[in-house]
Structure formats: C-alpha cells, structure tokens
Amino acid sequence: MFLDEIGDMPLYMQVKILRVLQEKELTNLGSTKQKTVDVRVVAATNRNLEQMVKEGKFREDLYYRLNVVALTIPALRERKEDIYPLTMNFIEQFNVEFGLSVKDLDADAWEIFKSYDWPGNIRELRNVVESAFNVVSGHLITRAHLPEQLTQLCPDTTVDSVGIEDFIRASLGKKDITQIMDQFENLLLRKAVEFCHGNKQQASRLLGISRQGLYKKLGRQAIGGSDMDDSET
C-alpha cells in the first residue's frame, strides 16, 4: 500500500494507520468488526517529518514505524540529467492523449528547462509539458509554448531576439558548439524561406544547397510548416 504525502495526514488518521502497522487490524467503514490485514506500506513525503515530530504535528511512534528503510530522492534541480528522459516520456504520453506528433523541444526551450530550478519537481515538469501541448501546433515545443513563470526567469537569448555578438556572448559557457550552430542554422533556414516567400526551391538556390538537402534540414529543424507556400514559381 502506497501512502503519498504522509506528512499531510491529520493526527486522528495517523492513529488509525499506526494500528494497521502495529496490530495489522482495521475496521471497515460502516462496520464494527475488526479485520486482520497483511500489507506492506510504502510512504512518501516532501516534508521534514523529524521536525514535525518535534513540533507535535506528526506522531513519533508512527514516524519510527514508517522509517524502517528510508530512501531519499533528490529534488529535480539536483539531478537535472533526468529532465531529458522525463520530458521525452511525458511527450510520448501526451502525444497519445492529445493525438499529436510532437518530437522534441527546440534548443532554446531545452536551455530554459535546464536553467529552471523546478520547485514543484516532476509534477511541475509534467504540468509544463502538458500546458505546452495545449498550444503547440508543430513538431517542436518552443519558448512561445512555455508558461510565463519559466520564460520570465530565463531571458530570450536566441539570435532573433538579440544581436549576433550578444548571442555569442550569452551562449559561451552555457551552450555547446552544436547547440549554438543549430540555432544559427535554424535562423538562416527560416530567414531564407521567408525571404523567398515560402518558395523552397528558390531558398535552396539562395543557400547554395540542393532542394532535397533543404527539405532534410527543414524537417530536422521542424520549421517547414504547412503555412509556407511550396510552389515552384
């Protein structure tokens, strides 16, 4: 039996749980007969139970009955290497739920995820991804799809929003060369297609690459949306 947020359990309920743990007995709701049970209990909390015991907010006897094998899970901000697999798992779940085909976050959105402290831990991360799914329209989640509380704490330092020198200065030491080059390429591809009014054949000539190569890059960057004209004239 898993008891989540055990630190929020009122004292009168703590007495009942203690009886289950010590006597292995409980009384069904609406009944007067005691029933013997055989369960193993796993409890979780993000509160300091030792301090709550000192303050009289948590029963000392229940605390010692529960604290037989203790596992401490670090906050998400202390294990940021887990953000990527957790986020991709949530994307997979919400693709099924929303009927979408989101592939990833763009480089700027990932930078925000890595910089944010996640005070709400995994629940907050899940909430942010779900919130993005309500507004995303393409294959990538971008800064524009993220809640304001994240984007306000992480100023926009993409090439679009600042000058090239400022972008380089802001990126060095915070992004690796692959991320920096990806953002430059993203901007260059987007501007070329916009300059040619959506005509990708003209954009490929402008960039000096093949049309197939342009399509491949557009697919990778997920910026060749259906709103762009794909005419050849």
Coordinates of N, CA and C in Angstrom, one line a residue:
M1 N 0.8 -1.2 0.0 CA 0.0 0.0 0.0 C 0.9 1.2 0.0
F2 N 0.7 2.1 -1.0 CA 1.5 3.3 -1.1 C 0.7 4.5 -0.5
L3 N 1.3 5.2 0.5 CA 0.7 6.4 1.1 C 1.5 7.6 0.7
D4 N 0.9 8.4 -0.2 CA 1.6 9.6 -0.7 C 1.3 10.7 0.2
E5 N 2.3 11.7 0.3 CA 2.1 12.9 1.2 C 1.7 12.5 2.6
I6 N 2.4 11.5 3.2 CA 2.1 11.1 4.5 C 2.2 12.2 5.6
G7 N 3.0 13.2 5.3 CA 3.2 14.3 6.2 C 2.0 15.2 6.3
D8 N 1.0 15.1 5.4 CA -0.2 15.9 5.4 C -1.3 15.2 6.1
M9 N -1.1 14.0 6.6 CA -2.1 13.2 7.2 C -2.5 13.8 8.6
P10 N -3.8 14.0 8.9 CA -4.1 14.6 10.2 C -3.9 13.6 11.3
L11 N -3.7 14.1 12.5 CA -3.3 13.3 13.6 C -4.3 12.1 13.9
Y12 N -5.6 12.4 13.7 CA -6.6 11.3 14.0 C -6.5 10.2 13.1
M13 N -6.0 10.5 11.8 CA -5.8 9.4 10.8 C -4.5 8.7 11.1
Q14 N -3.5 9.4 11.6 CA -2.3 8.8 12.0 C -2.4 7.6 13.0
V15 N -3.4 7.8 13.9 CA -3.7 6.8 14.9 C -4.2 5.5 14.2
K16 N -5.1 5.7 13.2 CA -5.6 4.5 12.5 C -4.6 3.8 11.7
I17 N -3.7 4.6 11.1 CA -2.6 3.9 10.3 C -1.7 3.2 11.2
L18 N -1.4 3.8 12.4 CA -0.5 3.1 13.3 C -1.0 1.8 13.8
R19 N -2.3 1.7 14.0 CA -3.0 0.5 14.4 C -2.8 -0.6 13.3
V20 N -3.0 -0.2 12.1 CA -2.8 -1.1 10.9 C -1.4 -1.6 10.9
L21 N -0.4 -0.8 11.2 CA 1.0 -1.2 11.1 C 1.4 -2.1 12.3
Q22 N 0.9 -1.7 13.5 CA 1.3 -2.4 14.7 C 0.5 -3.7 14.9
E23 N -0.8 -3.6 14.8 CA -1.7 -4.7 15.2 C -2.2 -5.4 13.9
K24 N -1.9 -4.9 12.7 CA -2.4 -5.4 11.5 C -3.9 -5.6 11.5
E25 N -4.6 -4.6 12.1 CA -6.0 -4.7 12.1 C -6.6 -3.4 11.7
L26 N -7.8 -3.5 11.1 CA -8.6 -2.3 10.7 C -10.1 -2.6 10.8
T27 N -10.9 -1.5 10.8 CA -12.3 -1.6 10.8 C -12.9 -1.0 9.6
N28 N -13.6 -1.8 8.8 CA -14.1 -1.3 7.5 C -15.1 -0.2 7.8
L29 N -15.2 0.7 6.9 CA -16.2 1.8 7.0 C -17.6 1.3 7.1
G30 N -18.3 1.7 8.1 CA -19.7 1.2 8.3 C -19.8 -0.1 9.1
S31 N -18.6 -0.6 9.5 CA -18.7 -1.9 10.2 C -18.1 -1.7 11.7
T32 N -18.4 -2.6 12.5 CA -17.9 -2.6 13.9 C -17.0 -3.7 14.2
K33 N -16.8 -4.5 13.2 CA -15.9 -5.7 13.4 C -14.5 -5.4 12.9
Q34 N -13.5 -5.8 13.7 CA -12.1 -5.6 13.3 C -11.7 -6.7 12.3
K35 N -10.9 -6.3 11.3 CA -10.5 -7.2 10.3 C -8.9 -7.3 10.2
T36 N -8.4 -8.5 10.2 CA -7.0 -8.6 10.1 C -6.5 -8.4 8.7
V37 N -5.4 -7.7 8.5 CA -4.8 -7.4 7.2 C -3.3 -7.7 7.2
D38 N -2.8 -8.0 6.0 CA -1.4 -8.3 5.9 C -0.9 -7.4 4.7
V39 N -0.4 -6.3 5.0 CA 0.1 -5.4 3.9 C 1.5 -4.9 4.2
R40 N 2.1 -4.4 3.2 CA 3.4 -3.7 3.3 C 3.2 -2.3 2.9
V41 N 3.7 -1.4 3.6 CA 3.4 0.1 3.4 C 4.6 0.8 2.9
V42 N 4.5 1.5 1.9 CA 5.5 2.5 1.4 C 4.9 3.9 1.5
A43 N 5.6 4.8 2.2 CA 5.1 6.1 2.4 C 6.0 7.1 1.8
A44 N 5.5 8.2 1.3 CA 6.3 9.3 0.7 C 5.9 10.6 1.2
T45 N 6.8 11.5 1.3 CA 6.5 12.9 1.7 C 7.7 13.8 1.3
N46 N 7.4 15.1 1.1 CA 8.4 16.1 0.9 C 8.6 17.0 2.1
R47 N 8.0 16.6 3.2 CA 8.2 17.4 4.4 C 9.2 16.8 5.4
N48 N 9.7 17.5 6.3 CA 10.6 17.1 7.3 C 9.9 16.5 8.5
L49 N 9.7 15.2 8.5 CA 8.9 14.5 9.5 C 9.6 14.6 10.9
E50 N 10.9 14.6 10.9 CA 11.6 14.7 12.2 C 11.2 16.1 12.9
Q51 N 11.2 17.1 12.1 CA 10.9 18.4 12.6 C 9.4 18.5 13.0
M52 N 8.5 17.8 12.2 CA 7.1 17.8 12.5 C 6.9 17.0 13.8
V53 N 7.7 16.0 14.1 CA 7.6 15.2 15.3 C 7.9 16.2 16.5
K54 N 8.9 17.0 16.4 CA 9.3 17.9 17.4 C 8.2 18.9 17.7
E55 N 7.6 19.3 16.6 CA 6.5 20.3 16.7 C 5.2 19.7 17.1
G56 N 5.1 18.4 17.3 CA 3.9 17.8 17.7 C 2.9 17.6 16.6
K57 N 3.3 17.8 15.3 CA 2.4 17.7 14.2 C 2.4 16.3 13.5
F58 N 3.3 15.4 14.0 CA 3.4 14.1 13.5 C 3.7 13.1 14.6
R59 N 3.0 12.0 14.7 CA 3.2 11.1 15.9 C 4.6 10.5 15.8
E60 N 5.3 10.5 16.9 CA 6.6 9.9 17.0 C 6.6 8.4 16.8
D61 N 5.6 7.8 17.4 CA 5.5 6.3 17.2 C 5.3 5.9 15.8
L62 N 4.4 6.7 15.1 CA 4.2 6.3 13.7 C 5.4 6.6 12.8
Y63 N 6.1 7.7 13.2 CA 7.3 8.0 12.4 C 8.3 6.9 12.5
Y64 N 8.5 6.3 13.6 CA 9.5 5.2 13.8 C 9.0 3.9 13.2
R65 N 7.7 3.7 13.1 CA 7.1 2.6 12.5 C 7.3 2.6 11.0
L66 N 7.2 3.9 10.4 CA 7.4 4.0 9.0 C 8.8 4.1 8.6
N67 N 9.7 4.7 9.4 CA 11.1 4.9 9.0 C 12.0 3.7 9.2
V68 N 11.6 2.6 8.6 CA 12.4 1.4 8.8 C 13.5 1.4 7.7
V69 N 13.1 1.6 6.5 CA 14.0 1.7 5.3 C 13.8 3.0 4.7
A70 N 14.7 4.0 4.8 CA 14.5 5.3 4.2 C 15.2 5.5 2.9
L71 N 14.5 6.0 1.9 CA 15.1 6.3 0.6 C 14.9 7.8 0.4
T72 N 16.0 8.5 0.1 CA 15.9 9.9 -0.2 C 16.1 10.2 -1.7
I73 N 15.1 10.8 -2.3 CA 15.1 11.1 -3.7 C 15.4 12.6 -3.9
P74 N 16.6 12.9 -4.5 CA 16.9 14.3 -4.6 C 15.9 15.1 -5.4
A75 N 15.8 16.4 -5.1 CA 15.0 17.3 -5.9 C 15.4 17.3 -7.4
L76 N 14.5 17.6 -8.3 CA 14.8 17.6 -9.7 C 16.0 18.5 -10.1
R77 N 16.1 19.7 -9.3 CA 17.1 20.6 -9.6 C 18.5 20.1 -9.3
E78 N 18.5 19.0 -8.5 CA 19.8 18.4 -8.1 C 20.2 17.2 -9.0
R79 N 19.3 16.8 -9.9 CA 19.5 15.7 -10.9 C 19.0 16.1 -12.2
K80 N 19.5 17.2 -12.7 CA 19.0 17.7 -14.0 C 19.2 16.8 -15.2
E81 N 20.1 15.8 -15.0 CA 20.3 14.9 -16.1 C 19.0 14.0 -16.3
D82 N 18.1 14.0 -15.4 CA 16.9 13.3 -15.5 C 15.8 14.1 -16.3
I83 N 16.0 15.4 -16.5 CA 15.0 16.2 -17.1 C 14.7 15.7 -18.5
Y84 N 15.8 15.4 -19.3 CA 15.5 14.9 -20.7 C 14.7 13.7 -20.8
P85 N 15.1 12.5 -20.1 CA 14.3 11.3 -20.3 C 12.9 11.5 -19.7
L86 N 12.7 12.3 -18.6 CA 11.4 12.5 -18.1 C 10.5 13.3 -19.1
T87 N 11.1 14.3 -19.7 CA 10.4 15.2 -20.6 C 10.0 14.4 -21.8
M88 N 10.9 13.6 -22.4 CA 10.6 12.8 -23.5 C 9.5 11.7 -23.2
N89 N 9.5 11.2 -22.0 CA 8.4 10.3 -21.6 C 7.1 11.0 -21.6
F90 N 7.0 12.2 -21.0 CA 5.8 12.9 -21.0 C 5.3 13.3 -22.4
I91 N 6.2 13.7 -23.3 CA 5.9 13.9 -24.7 C 5.2 12.7 -25.3
E92 N 5.8 11.6 -25.1 CA 5.2 10.3 -25.6 C 3.8 10.1 -25.1
Q93 N 3.6 10.3 -23.8 CA 2.3 10.1 -23.2 C 1.3 11.1 -23.8
F94 N 1.7 12.4 -23.8 CA 0.7 13.4 -24.3 C 0.4 13.3 -25.8
N95 N 1.4 12.8 -26.6 CA 1.1 12.6 -28.0 C -0.1 11.6 -28.2
V96 N -0.1 10.6 -27.3 CA -1.2 9.7 -27.4 C -2.5 10.3 -26.9
E97 N -2.4 11.1 -25.8 CA -3.6 11.7 -25.2 C -4.2 12.8 -26.1
F98 N -3.3 13.6 -26.7 CA -3.8 14.7 -27.5 C -3.9 14.4 -29.0
G99 N -3.4 13.3 -29.4 CA -3.4 12.9 -30.8 C -2.5 13.8 -31.6
L100 N -1.3 14.1 -31.1 CA -0.3 15.0 -31.8 C 0.9 14.2 -32.1
S101 N 1.9 14.8 -32.7 CA 3.1 14.1 -33.1 C 4.3 15.0 -32.8
V102 N 4.3 15.5 -31.5 CA 5.4 16.4 -31.1 C 6.7 15.5 -31.0
K103 N 7.8 16.0 -31.5 CA 9.0 15.2 -31.5 C 10.0 15.6 -30.4
D104 N 10.0 16.9 -30.0 CA 11.1 17.3 -29.2 C 10.8 18.7 -28.7
L105 N 11.8 19.3 -28.0 CA 11.8 20.7 -27.7 C 12.9 21.3 -28.5
D106 N 12.8 22.6 -28.9 CA 13.9 23.2 -29.6 C 15.0 23.6 -28.6
A107 N 16.1 24.0 -29.2 CA 17.3 24.3 -28.3 C 17.1 25.3 -27.2
D108 N 16.3 26.4 -27.6 CA 16.0 27.4 -26.6 C 15.2 26.9 -25.5
A109 N 14.1 26.1 -25.8 CA 13.3 25.5 -24.8 C 14.0 24.6 -23.9
W110 N 14.9 23.8 -24.4 CA 15.7 22.9 -23.6 C 16.6 23.7 -22.7
E111 N 17.2 24.8 -23.1 CA 18.0 25.6 -22.3 C 17.2 26.2 -21.1
I112 N 16.0 26.5 -21.3 CA 15.1 27.0 -20.3 C 14.8 25.9 -19.3
F113 N 14.6 24.7 -19.8 CA 14.3 23.5 -18.9 C 15.5 23.3 -18.0
K114 N 16.7 23.4 -18.6 CA 17.9 23.1 -17.8 C 18.3 24.2 -16.8
S115 N 17.9 25.4 -17.1 CA 18.2 26.6 -16.2 C 17.2 26.7 -15.1
Y116 N 16.0 26.2 -15.3 CA 14.9 26.4 -14.3 C 15.1 25.5 -13.1
D117 N 14.7 25.9 -11.9 CA 15.0 25.1 -10.7 C 13.9 24.1 -10.4
W118 N 12.8 24.1 -11.0 CA 11.7 23.2 -10.8 C 11.4 23.0 -9.3
P119 N 10.9 24.0 -8.7 CA 10.5 23.9 -7.2 C 9.4 22.8 -7.0
G120 N 8.6 22.6 -8.1 CA 7.5 21.6 -8.0 C 7.9 20.2 -8.4
N121 N 9.2 20.1 -8.7 CA 9.8 18.8 -9.1 C 9.1 18.1 -10.3
I122 N 8.9 16.8 -10.3 CA 8.4 16.1 -11.5 C 7.0 16.5 -11.8
R123 N 6.2 16.8 -10.8 CA 4.8 17.2 -11.0 C 4.7 18.5 -11.8
E124 N 5.6 19.4 -11.5 CA 5.7 20.7 -12.2 C 6.2 20.5 -13.6
L125 N 7.2 19.6 -13.8 CA 7.7 19.3 -15.2 C 6.5 18.7 -16.0
R126 N 5.8 17.8 -15.5 CA 4.7 17.2 -16.2 C 3.6 18.3 -16.6
N127 N 3.4 19.1 -15.6 CA 2.4 20.2 -15.9 C 2.8 21.1 -17.0
V128 N 4.1 21.5 -17.0 CA 4.6 22.4 -18.0 C 4.5 21.8 -19.4
V129 N 4.9 20.5 -19.5 CA 4.8 19.8 -20.8 C 3.3 19.7 -21.3
E130 N 2.4 19.4 -20.3 CA 1.0 19.3 -20.7 C 0.5 20.6 -21.1
S131 N 0.9 21.7 -20.4 CA 0.5 23.1 -20.8 C 0.9 23.4 -22.2
A132 N 2.2 23.0 -22.6 CA 2.7 23.3 -23.9 C 1.9 22.5 -25.0
F133 N 1.4 21.3 -24.6 CA 0.6 20.5 -25.6 C -0.7 21.2 -25.9
N134 N -1.2 22.1 -25.0 CA -2.4 22.7 -25.3 C -2.3 23.9 -26.3
V135 N -1.1 24.3 -26.6 CA -0.9 25.4 -27.5 C 0.0 25.1 -28.7
V136 N 0.8 24.0 -28.6 CA 1.8 23.7 -29.7 C 1.0 23.3 -31.0
S137 N 1.6 23.7 -32.1 CA 0.9 23.3 -33.4 C 1.8 22.5 -34.3
G138 N 3.1 22.5 -34.1 CA 4.0 21.8 -34.9 C 4.6 20.6 -34.2
H139 N 5.9 20.2 -34.6 CA 6.5 19.1 -34.1 C 7.5 19.4 -33.0
L140 N 7.7 20.7 -32.7 CA 8.6 21.2 -31.7 C 8.0 22.1 -30.7
I141 N 8.3 21.9 -29.4 CA 7.9 22.8 -28.4 C 8.9 23.9 -28.3
T142 N 8.5 25.1 -28.3 CA 9.4 26.3 -28.3 C 9.1 27.1 -27.1
R143 N 10.0 28.2 -26.9 CA 9.8 29.1 -25.8 C 8.4 29.7 -25.8
A144 N 7.8 29.9 -27.0 CA 6.5 30.5 -27.1 C 5.4 29.6 -26.5
H145 N 5.6 28.3 -26.3 CA 4.6 27.4 -25.8 C 4.8 27.2 -24.3
L146 N 5.8 27.8 -23.7 CA 6.1 27.5 -22.3 C 5.4 28.6 -21.4
P147 N 5.0 28.2 -20.1 CA 4.4 29.1 -19.2 C 5.3 30.3 -18.9
E148 N 4.6 31.4 -18.6 CA 5.3 32.7 -18.3 C 6.3 32.6 -17.2
Q149 N 6.0 31.8 -16.1 CA 6.9 31.7 -15.0 C 8.3 31.2 -15.3
L150 N 8.3 30.4 -16.4 CA 9.6 29.8 -16.9 C 10.4 30.9 -17.7
T151 N 9.7 31.4 -18.7 CA 10.3 32.3 -19.7 C 10.7 33.6 -19.1
Q152 N 10.0 34.1 -18.0 CA 10.4 35.3 -17.3 C 11.8 35.2 -16.6
L153 N 12.0 34.0 -16.1 CA 13.2 33.7 -15.3 C 14.4 33.4 -16.3
C154 N 14.1 33.1 -17.5 CA 15.2 32.8 -18.5 C 15.0 33.7 -19.7
P155 N 15.7 34.8 -19.7 CA 15.5 35.8 -20.8 C 15.9 35.1 -22.2
D156 N 15.2 35.6 -23.2 CA 15.4 35.1 -24.6 C 16.7 35.6 -25.1
T157 N 17.6 34.6 -25.4 CA 18.9 35.0 -25.9 C 19.1 34.3 -27.3
T158 N 18.1 34.1 -28.0 CA 18.2 33.5 -29.4 C 18.7 34.6 -30.3
V159 N 19.2 34.1 -31.5 CA 19.8 35.0 -32.4 C 18.7 36.1 -32.9
D160 N 17.5 35.6 -32.9 CA 16.4 36.5 -33.4 C 16.2 37.7 -32.4
S161 N 16.3 37.4 -31.1 CA 16.0 38.4 -30.1 C 17.1 39.4 -29.7
V162 N 18.3 39.0 -30.0 CA 19.5 39.8 -29.6 C 20.4 39.8 -30.8
G163 N 21.4 40.7 -30.8 CA 22.4 40.8 -31.9 C 23.3 39.5 -31.8
I164 N 24.0 39.3 -33.0 CA 24.9 38.1 -33.0 C 25.9 38.1 -32.0
E165 N 26.6 39.3 -31.7 CA 27.6 39.4 -30.7 C 27.1 39.1 -29.3
D166 N 25.9 39.7 -29.0 CA 25.3 39.4 -27.7 C 24.9 38.0 -27.6
F167 N 24.4 37.4 -28.7 CA 24.0 36.0 -28.6 C 25.2 35.1 -28.3
I168 N 26.4 35.4 -29.0 CA 27.6 34.6 -28.8 C 28.0 34.7 -27.3
R169 N 28.0 36.0 -26.9 CA 28.5 36.3 -25.5 C 27.6 35.6 -24.5
A170 N 26.3 35.5 -24.7 CA 25.4 34.9 -23.8 C 25.4 33.4 -23.9
S171 N 25.9 32.9 -25.0 CA 25.9 31.4 -25.2 C 27.1 30.7 -24.7
L172 N 28.3 31.4 -24.9 CA 29.5 30.8 -24.5 C 29.5 30.4 -23.0
G173 N 29.9 29.1 -22.8 CA 29.9 28.6 -21.4 C 28.6 28.0 -21.0
K174 N 27.5 28.4 -21.7 CA 26.2 27.9 -21.3 C 25.6 26.9 -22.3
K175 N 26.1 27.0 -23.6 CA 25.7 26.0 -24.6 C 26.9 25.5 -25.3
D176 N 26.8 24.2 -25.8 CA 28.0 23.7 -26.5 C 27.9 24.2 -28.0
I177 N 28.9 23.9 -28.7 CA 29.0 24.4 -30.1 C 27.9 23.9 -31.0
T178 N 27.5 22.6 -30.7 CA 26.4 22.1 -31.5 C 25.1 22.8 -31.4
Q179 N 24.8 23.2 -30.1 CA 23.6 24.0 -29.9 C 23.6 25.3 -30.5
I180 N 24.8 26.0 -30.4 CA 25.0 27.3 -31.0 C 24.8 27.3 -32.5
M181 N 25.5 26.3 -33.1 CA 25.4 26.2 -34.6 C 24.0 25.8 -35.0
D182 N 23.3 25.0 -34.3 CA 21.9 24.6 -34.6 C 21.0 25.8 -34.6
Q183 N 21.2 26.7 -33.6 CA 20.4 27.9 -33.6 C 20.7 28.9 -34.7
F184 N 22.0 29.0 -35.1 CA 22.4 29.8 -36.3 C 21.7 29.2 -37.6
E185 N 21.8 27.9 -37.7 CA 21.3 27.2 -38.9 C 19.8 27.4 -38.9
N186 N 19.1 27.3 -37.8 CA 17.7 27.4 -37.7 C 17.3 28.8 -38.2
L187 N 18.0 29.8 -37.7 CA 17.7 31.2 -38.1 C 17.9 31.4 -39.6
L188 N 19.0 30.9 -40.1 CA 19.4 31.0 -41.6 C 18.3 30.4 -42.5
L189 N 17.9 29.2 -42.1 CA 16.9 28.5 -42.9 C 15.6 29.2 -42.9
R190 N 15.2 29.6 -41.7 CA 13.9 30.3 -41.6 C 13.9 31.6 -42.4
K191 N 15.0 32.4 -42.3 CA 15.1 33.7 -43.0 C 15.1 33.5 -44.5
A192 N 15.8 32.4 -45.0 CA 15.9 32.2 -46.4 C 14.5 31.8 -47.0
V193 N 13.8 31.0 -46.3 CA 12.4 30.6 -46.7 C 11.5 31.8 -46.7
E194 N 11.6 32.6 -45.6 CA 10.8 33.8 -45.5 C 11.1 34.8 -46.7
F195 N 12.4 35.0 -47.0 CA 12.9 35.9 -48.0 C 12.3 35.5 -49.4
C196 N 12.2 34.2 -49.6 CA 11.7 33.7 -50.8 C 10.2 33.4 -50.8
H197 N 9.5 34.0 -49.8 CA 8.0 33.9 -49.6 C 7.6 32.5 -49.6
G198 N 8.3 31.6 -49.0 CA 7.9 30.2 -48.9 C 8.3 29.3 -50.0
N199 N 8.9 29.9 -51.0 CA 9.4 29.0 -52.2 C 10.7 28.4 -51.8
K200 N 10.6 27.1 -51.6 CA 11.8 26.3 -51.1 C 12.8 26.1 -52.2
Q201 N 12.4 26.0 -53.4 CA 13.4 25.8 -54.5 C 14.3 27.1 -54.6
Q202 N 13.6 28.2 -54.6 CA 14.4 29.5 -54.6 C 15.3 29.6 -53.3
A203 N 14.7 29.2 -52.2 CA 15.5 29.3 -50.9 C 16.7 28.4 -51.0
S204 N 16.6 27.2 -51.6 CA 17.7 26.2 -51.7 C 18.8 26.8 -52.6
R205 N 18.4 27.5 -53.7 CA 19.4 28.1 -54.5 C 20.1 29.3 -53.8
L206 N 19.3 30.0 -53.0 CA 19.9 31.1 -52.2 C 20.9 30.6 -51.2
L207 N 20.7 29.5 -50.7 CA 21.6 28.9 -49.6 C 22.7 28.1 -50.2
G208 N 22.6 27.8 -51.6 CA 23.6 27.0 -52.2 C 23.6 25.5 -51.8
I209 N 22.4 25.0 -51.6 CA 22.3 23.6 -51.3 C 21.2 23.0 -52.2
S210 N 21.1 21.7 -52.2 CA 20.1 21.1 -53.0 C 18.7 21.2 -52.4
R211 N 17.7 21.1 -53.2 CA 16.3 21.2 -52.7 C 16.1 20.1 -51.7
Q212 N 16.6 18.9 -52.0 CA 16.4 17.7 -51.1 C 17.1 18.0 -49.7
G213 N 18.3 18.6 -49.9 CA 19.1 19.0 -48.6 C 18.3 20.0 -47.8
L214 N 17.7 20.9 -48.5 CA 16.9 21.9 -47.7 C 15.7 21.3 -47.0
Y215 N 15.0 20.4 -47.7 CA 13.9 19.7 -47.1 C 14.3 18.9 -45.9
K216 N 15.5 18.3 -46.0 CA 16.0 17.5 -44.9 C 16.3 18.3 -43.7
K217 N 16.9 19.5 -43.9 CA 17.2 20.4 -42.8 C 15.9 21.0 -42.2
L218 N 15.0 21.3 -43.1 CA 13.7 21.9 -42.6 C 13.0 20.8 -41.7
G219 N 13.1 19.6 -42.2 CA 12.4 18.5 -41.3 C 13.1 18.4 -40.0
R220 N 14.4 18.5 -40.0 CA 15.2 18.4 -38.7 C 14.9 19.5 -37.8
Q221 N 14.8 20.7 -38.4 CA 14.5 21.9 -37.6 C 13.0 22.1 -37.3
A222 N 12.2 21.3 -38.0 CA 10.7 21.4 -37.9 C 10.2 22.8 -38.1
I223 N 10.7 23.5 -39.2 CA 10.2 24.9 -39.4 C 9.6 25.0 -40.8
G224 N 9.5 23.9 -41.5 CA 8.9 23.9 -42.8 C 7.4 23.6 -42.8
G225 N 6.7 24.4 -42.0 CA 5.3 24.1 -41.7 C 4.4 24.3 -42.9
S226 N 3.1 23.8 -42.8 CA 2.2 23.9 -43.9 C 1.8 25.3 -44.2
D227 N 2.1 26.3 -43.4 CA 1.7 27.6 -43.7 C 2.6 28.3 -44.7
M228 N 3.7 27.6 -45.1 CA 4.6 28.1 -46.1 C 4.3 27.7 -47.5
D229 N 4.3 28.5 -48.4 CA 4.0 28.2 -49.8 C 5.1 27.3 -50.4
D230 N 4.7 26.2 -51.0 CA 5.7 25.3 -51.5 C 5.7 25.3 -53.0
S231 N 5.2 26.4 -53.6 CA 5.2 26.5 -55.1 C 6.6 26.6 -55.7
E232 N 6.7 26.2 -57.0 CA 8.0 26.2 -57.6 C 8.1 27.5 -58.5
T233 N 7.1 28.4 -58.5 CA 7.3 29.6 -59.3 C 7.6 30.7 -58.5

